[in-house]
XYZ file of N, CA and C in Angstrom:
405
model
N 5.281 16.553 3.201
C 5.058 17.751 2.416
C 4.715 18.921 3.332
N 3.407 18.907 4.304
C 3.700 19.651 5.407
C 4.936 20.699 5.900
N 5.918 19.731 6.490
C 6.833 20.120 6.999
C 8.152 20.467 6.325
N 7.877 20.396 4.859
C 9.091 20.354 3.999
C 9.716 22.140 4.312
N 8.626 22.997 4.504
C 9.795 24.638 4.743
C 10.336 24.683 5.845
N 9.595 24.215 6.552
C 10.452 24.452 7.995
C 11.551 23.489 8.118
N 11.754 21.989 7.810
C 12.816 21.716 7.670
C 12.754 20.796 8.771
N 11.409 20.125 9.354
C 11.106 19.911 10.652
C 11.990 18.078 10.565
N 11.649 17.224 9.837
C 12.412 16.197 8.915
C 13.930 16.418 9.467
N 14.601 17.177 9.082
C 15.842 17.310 8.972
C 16.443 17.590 10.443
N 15.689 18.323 11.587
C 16.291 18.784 12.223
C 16.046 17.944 13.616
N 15.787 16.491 13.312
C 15.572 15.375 14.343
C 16.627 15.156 15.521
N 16.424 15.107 16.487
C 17.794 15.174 17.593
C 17.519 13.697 18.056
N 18.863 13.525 18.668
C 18.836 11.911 19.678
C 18.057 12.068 20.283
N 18.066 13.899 21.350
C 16.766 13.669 22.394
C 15.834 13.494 22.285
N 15.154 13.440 21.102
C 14.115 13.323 20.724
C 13.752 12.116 20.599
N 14.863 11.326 19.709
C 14.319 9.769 19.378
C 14.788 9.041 20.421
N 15.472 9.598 21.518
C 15.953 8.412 22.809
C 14.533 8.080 23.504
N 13.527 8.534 23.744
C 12.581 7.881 24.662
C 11.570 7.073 23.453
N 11.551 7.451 22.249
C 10.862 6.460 21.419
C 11.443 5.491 20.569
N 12.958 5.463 20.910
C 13.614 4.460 20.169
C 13.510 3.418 21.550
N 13.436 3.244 23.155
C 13.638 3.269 24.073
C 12.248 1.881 24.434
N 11.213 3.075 23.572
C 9.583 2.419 23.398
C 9.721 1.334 23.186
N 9.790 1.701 21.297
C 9.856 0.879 20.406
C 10.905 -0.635 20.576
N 12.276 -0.311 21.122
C 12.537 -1.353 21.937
C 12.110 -2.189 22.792
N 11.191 -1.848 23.856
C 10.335 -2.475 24.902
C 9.668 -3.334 24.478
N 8.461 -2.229 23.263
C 7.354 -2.512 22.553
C 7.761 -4.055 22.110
N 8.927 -3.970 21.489
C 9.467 -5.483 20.787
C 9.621 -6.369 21.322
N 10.512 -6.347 22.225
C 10.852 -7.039 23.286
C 9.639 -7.911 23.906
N 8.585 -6.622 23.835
C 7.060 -7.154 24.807
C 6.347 -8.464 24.109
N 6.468 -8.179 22.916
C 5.598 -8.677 21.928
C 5.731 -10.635 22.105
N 6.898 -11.282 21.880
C 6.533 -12.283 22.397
C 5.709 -12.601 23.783
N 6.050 -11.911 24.413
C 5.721 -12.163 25.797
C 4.161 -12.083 25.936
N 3.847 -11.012 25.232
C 2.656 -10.770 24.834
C 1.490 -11.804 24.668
N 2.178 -12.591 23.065
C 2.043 -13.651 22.926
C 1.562 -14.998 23.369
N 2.862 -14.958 24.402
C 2.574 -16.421 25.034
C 1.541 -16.208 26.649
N 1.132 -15.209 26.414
C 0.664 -14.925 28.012
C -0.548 -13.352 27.528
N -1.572 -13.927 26.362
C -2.413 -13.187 25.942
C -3.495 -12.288 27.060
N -3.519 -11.080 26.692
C -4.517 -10.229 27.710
C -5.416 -10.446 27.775
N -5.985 -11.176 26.824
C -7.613 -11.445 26.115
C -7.977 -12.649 25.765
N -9.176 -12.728 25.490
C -9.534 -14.062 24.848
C -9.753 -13.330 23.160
N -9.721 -14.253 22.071
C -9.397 -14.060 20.642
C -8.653 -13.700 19.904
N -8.580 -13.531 18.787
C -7.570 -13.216 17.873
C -6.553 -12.334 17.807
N -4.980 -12.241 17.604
C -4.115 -11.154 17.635
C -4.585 -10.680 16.677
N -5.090 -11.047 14.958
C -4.931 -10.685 13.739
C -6.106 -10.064 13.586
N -7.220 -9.950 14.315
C -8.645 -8.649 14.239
C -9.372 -9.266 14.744
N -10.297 -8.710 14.889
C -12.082 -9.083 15.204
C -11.838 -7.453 16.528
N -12.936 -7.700 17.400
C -12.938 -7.020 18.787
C -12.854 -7.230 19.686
N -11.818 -7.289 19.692
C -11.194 -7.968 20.913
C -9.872 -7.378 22.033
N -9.684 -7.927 22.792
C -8.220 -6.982 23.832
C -7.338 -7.858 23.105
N -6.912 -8.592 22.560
C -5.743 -9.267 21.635
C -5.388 -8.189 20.513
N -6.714 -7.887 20.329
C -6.982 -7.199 18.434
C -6.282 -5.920 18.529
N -6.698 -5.166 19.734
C -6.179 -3.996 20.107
C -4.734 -3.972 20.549
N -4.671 -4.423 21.486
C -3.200 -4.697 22.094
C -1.914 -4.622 21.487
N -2.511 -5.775 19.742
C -1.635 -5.613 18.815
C -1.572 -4.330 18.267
N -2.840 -3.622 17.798
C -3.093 -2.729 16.922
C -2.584 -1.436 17.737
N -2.315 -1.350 18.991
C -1.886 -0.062 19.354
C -0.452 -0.417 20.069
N 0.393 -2.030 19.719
C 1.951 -2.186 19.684
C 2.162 -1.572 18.591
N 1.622 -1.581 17.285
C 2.306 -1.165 15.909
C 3.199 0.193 15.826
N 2.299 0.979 15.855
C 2.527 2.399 15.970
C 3.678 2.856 16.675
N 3.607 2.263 17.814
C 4.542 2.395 18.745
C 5.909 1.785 18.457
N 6.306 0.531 18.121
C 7.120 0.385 16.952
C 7.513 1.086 16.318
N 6.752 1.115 15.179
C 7.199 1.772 14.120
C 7.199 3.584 14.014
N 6.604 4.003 14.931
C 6.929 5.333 15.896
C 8.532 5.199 16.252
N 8.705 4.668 16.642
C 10.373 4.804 16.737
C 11.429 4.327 16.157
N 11.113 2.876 15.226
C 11.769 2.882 14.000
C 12.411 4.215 12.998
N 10.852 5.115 12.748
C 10.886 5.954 11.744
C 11.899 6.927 12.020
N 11.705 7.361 13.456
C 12.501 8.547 14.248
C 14.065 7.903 14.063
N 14.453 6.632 14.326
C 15.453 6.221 15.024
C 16.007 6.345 13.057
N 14.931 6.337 12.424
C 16.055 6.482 10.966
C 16.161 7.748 10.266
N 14.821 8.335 10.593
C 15.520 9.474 10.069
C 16.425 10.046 10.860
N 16.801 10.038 12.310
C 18.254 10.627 12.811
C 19.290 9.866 12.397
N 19.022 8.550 12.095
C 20.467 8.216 11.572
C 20.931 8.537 9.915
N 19.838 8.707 9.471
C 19.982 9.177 8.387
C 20.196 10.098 7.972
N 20.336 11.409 8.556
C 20.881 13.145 9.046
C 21.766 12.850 9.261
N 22.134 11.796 10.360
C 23.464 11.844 11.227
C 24.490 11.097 10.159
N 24.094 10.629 9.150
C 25.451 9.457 8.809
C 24.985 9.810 7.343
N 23.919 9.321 6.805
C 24.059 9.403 5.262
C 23.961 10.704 4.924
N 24.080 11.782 5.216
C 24.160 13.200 4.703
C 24.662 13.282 3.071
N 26.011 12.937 3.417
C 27.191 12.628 2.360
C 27.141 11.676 1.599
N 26.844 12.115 0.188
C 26.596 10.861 -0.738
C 27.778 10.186 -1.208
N 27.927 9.133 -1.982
C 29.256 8.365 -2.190
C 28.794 8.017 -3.479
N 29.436 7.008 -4.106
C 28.965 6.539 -5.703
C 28.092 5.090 -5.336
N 27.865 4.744 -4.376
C 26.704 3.744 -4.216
C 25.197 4.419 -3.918
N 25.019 5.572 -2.993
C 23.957 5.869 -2.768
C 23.599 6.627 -3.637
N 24.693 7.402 -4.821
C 24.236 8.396 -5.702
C 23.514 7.452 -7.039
N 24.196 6.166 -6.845
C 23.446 5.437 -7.673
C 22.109 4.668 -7.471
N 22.148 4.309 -6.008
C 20.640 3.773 -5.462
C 19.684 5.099 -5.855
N 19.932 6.194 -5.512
C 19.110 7.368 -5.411
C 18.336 7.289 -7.133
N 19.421 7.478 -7.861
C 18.687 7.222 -9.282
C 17.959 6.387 -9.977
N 18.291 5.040 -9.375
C 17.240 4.225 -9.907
C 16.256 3.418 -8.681
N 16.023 4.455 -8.167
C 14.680 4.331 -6.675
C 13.210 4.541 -7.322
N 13.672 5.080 -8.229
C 12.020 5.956 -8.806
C 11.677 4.653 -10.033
N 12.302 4.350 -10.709
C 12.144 3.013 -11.629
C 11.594 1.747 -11.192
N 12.534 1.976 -10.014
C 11.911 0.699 -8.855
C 10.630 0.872 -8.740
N 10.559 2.232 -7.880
C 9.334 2.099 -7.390
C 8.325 2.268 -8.303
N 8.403 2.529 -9.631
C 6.849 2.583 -10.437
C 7.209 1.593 -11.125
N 8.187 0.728 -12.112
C 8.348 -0.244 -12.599
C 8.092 -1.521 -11.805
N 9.112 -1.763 -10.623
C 8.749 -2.790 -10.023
C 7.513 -3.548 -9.379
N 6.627 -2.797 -8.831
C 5.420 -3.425 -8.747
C 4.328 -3.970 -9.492
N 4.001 -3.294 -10.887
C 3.456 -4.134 -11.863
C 4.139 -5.258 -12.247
N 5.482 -5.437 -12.334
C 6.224 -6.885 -12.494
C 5.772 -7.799 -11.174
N 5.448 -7.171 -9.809
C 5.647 -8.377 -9.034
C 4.354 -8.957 -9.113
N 3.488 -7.500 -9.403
C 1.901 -8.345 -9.410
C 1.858 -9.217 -10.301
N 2.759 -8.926 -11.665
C 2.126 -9.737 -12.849
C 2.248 -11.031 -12.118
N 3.662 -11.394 -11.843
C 4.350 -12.428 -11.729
C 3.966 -13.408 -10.037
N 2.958 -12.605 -9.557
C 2.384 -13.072 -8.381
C 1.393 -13.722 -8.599
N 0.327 -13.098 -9.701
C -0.762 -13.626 -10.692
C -0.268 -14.867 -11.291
N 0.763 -15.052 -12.092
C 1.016 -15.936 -12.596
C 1.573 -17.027 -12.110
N 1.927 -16.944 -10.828
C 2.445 -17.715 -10.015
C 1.291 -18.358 -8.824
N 0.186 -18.098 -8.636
C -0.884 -18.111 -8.125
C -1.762 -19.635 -8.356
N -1.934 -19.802 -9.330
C -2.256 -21.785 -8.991
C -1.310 -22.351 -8.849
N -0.180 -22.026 -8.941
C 1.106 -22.719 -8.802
C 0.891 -23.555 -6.905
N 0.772 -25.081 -7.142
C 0.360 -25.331 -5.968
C 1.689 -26.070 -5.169
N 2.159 -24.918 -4.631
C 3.257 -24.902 -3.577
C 2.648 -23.890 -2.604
N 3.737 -24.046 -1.298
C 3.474 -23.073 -0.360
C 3.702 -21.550 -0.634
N 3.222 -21.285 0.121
C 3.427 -19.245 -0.123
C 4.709 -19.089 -0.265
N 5.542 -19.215 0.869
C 6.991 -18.911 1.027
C 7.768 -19.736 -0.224
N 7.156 -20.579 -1.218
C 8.155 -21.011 -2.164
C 7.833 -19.875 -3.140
N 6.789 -19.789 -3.289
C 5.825 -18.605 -4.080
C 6.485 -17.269 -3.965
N 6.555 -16.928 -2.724
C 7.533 -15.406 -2.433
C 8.940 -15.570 -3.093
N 9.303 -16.620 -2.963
C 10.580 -16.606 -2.685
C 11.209 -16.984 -4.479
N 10.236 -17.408 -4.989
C 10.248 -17.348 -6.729
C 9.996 -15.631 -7.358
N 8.682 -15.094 -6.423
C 8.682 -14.075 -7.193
C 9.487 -13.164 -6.633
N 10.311 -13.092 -5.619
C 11.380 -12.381 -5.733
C 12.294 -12.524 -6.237
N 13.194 -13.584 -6.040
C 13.929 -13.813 -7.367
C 13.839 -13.263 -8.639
N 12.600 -13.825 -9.320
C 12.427 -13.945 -10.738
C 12.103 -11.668 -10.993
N 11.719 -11.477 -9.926
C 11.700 -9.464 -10.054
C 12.696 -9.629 -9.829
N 13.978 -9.538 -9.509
C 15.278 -9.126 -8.830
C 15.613 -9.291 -10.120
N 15.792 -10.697 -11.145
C 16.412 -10.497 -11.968
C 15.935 -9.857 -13.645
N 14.186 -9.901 -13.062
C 13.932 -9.069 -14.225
C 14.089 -7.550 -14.260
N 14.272 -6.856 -13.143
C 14.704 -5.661 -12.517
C 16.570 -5.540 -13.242
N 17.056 -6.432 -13.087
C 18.424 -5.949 -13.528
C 18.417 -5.899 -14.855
N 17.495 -6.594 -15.443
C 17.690 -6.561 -17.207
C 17.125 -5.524 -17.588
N 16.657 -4.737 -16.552
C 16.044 -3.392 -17.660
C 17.567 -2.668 -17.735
């Protein structure tokens, strides 16, 4: 919202996203390696620690150049709408306020269900995907 007059969004260059798409590549790349050959003693997933951090300041950096690397491709290529994206575009907003009270319901209700998570995900996506098409 910020940047919506100036147009700052729109006017993204390669040069711009070549040294953080460049990162964010590395960054990835690093991350197993990371892994198997930890900086720290404790947890990748939090506490205070050089693991905790390490991870927590790969993210950004990532996804710092993800974001860049799409919105230029997304200037650069989807400009021009077609009859698939003119139709994703319209029902994006349904999605996004309809669909999430369905997944919670159906996450809730799926919740003593004593299977693993990933059978669990993988039901309640489904079962939104196809309650999503029947609206």
């Amino acid at each position: 919202c910020q940047v919506a007059r100036s147009r700052l969004l729109e006017s993204v260059t390669f040069s711009t996203v070549r040294p953080w798409l460049f990162i964010s590549i590395t960054c990835t790349l690093a991350l197993p390696v990371i892994f198997l050959f930890p900086p720290g003693e404790g947890a990748f997933e939090g506490g205070w620690n050089l693991n905790a951090l390490t991870y927590a300041m790969w993210d950004p950096f990532v996804a710092g150049g993800i974001i860049l690397t799409l919105l230029w491709a997304a200037n650069r290529w989807a400009r021009q709408g077609n009859r698939l994206t003119t139709w994703l575009a319209r029902n994006a907003y349904a999605a996004f306020i309809i669909h999430p009270p369905v997944i919670v319901a159906l996450s809730l209700l799926l919740a003593p269900w004593p299977v693993s998570v990933y059978a669990k995900f993988l039901v309640t996506g489904g079962l939104s995907c196809v309650f999503r098409s029947a609206w």
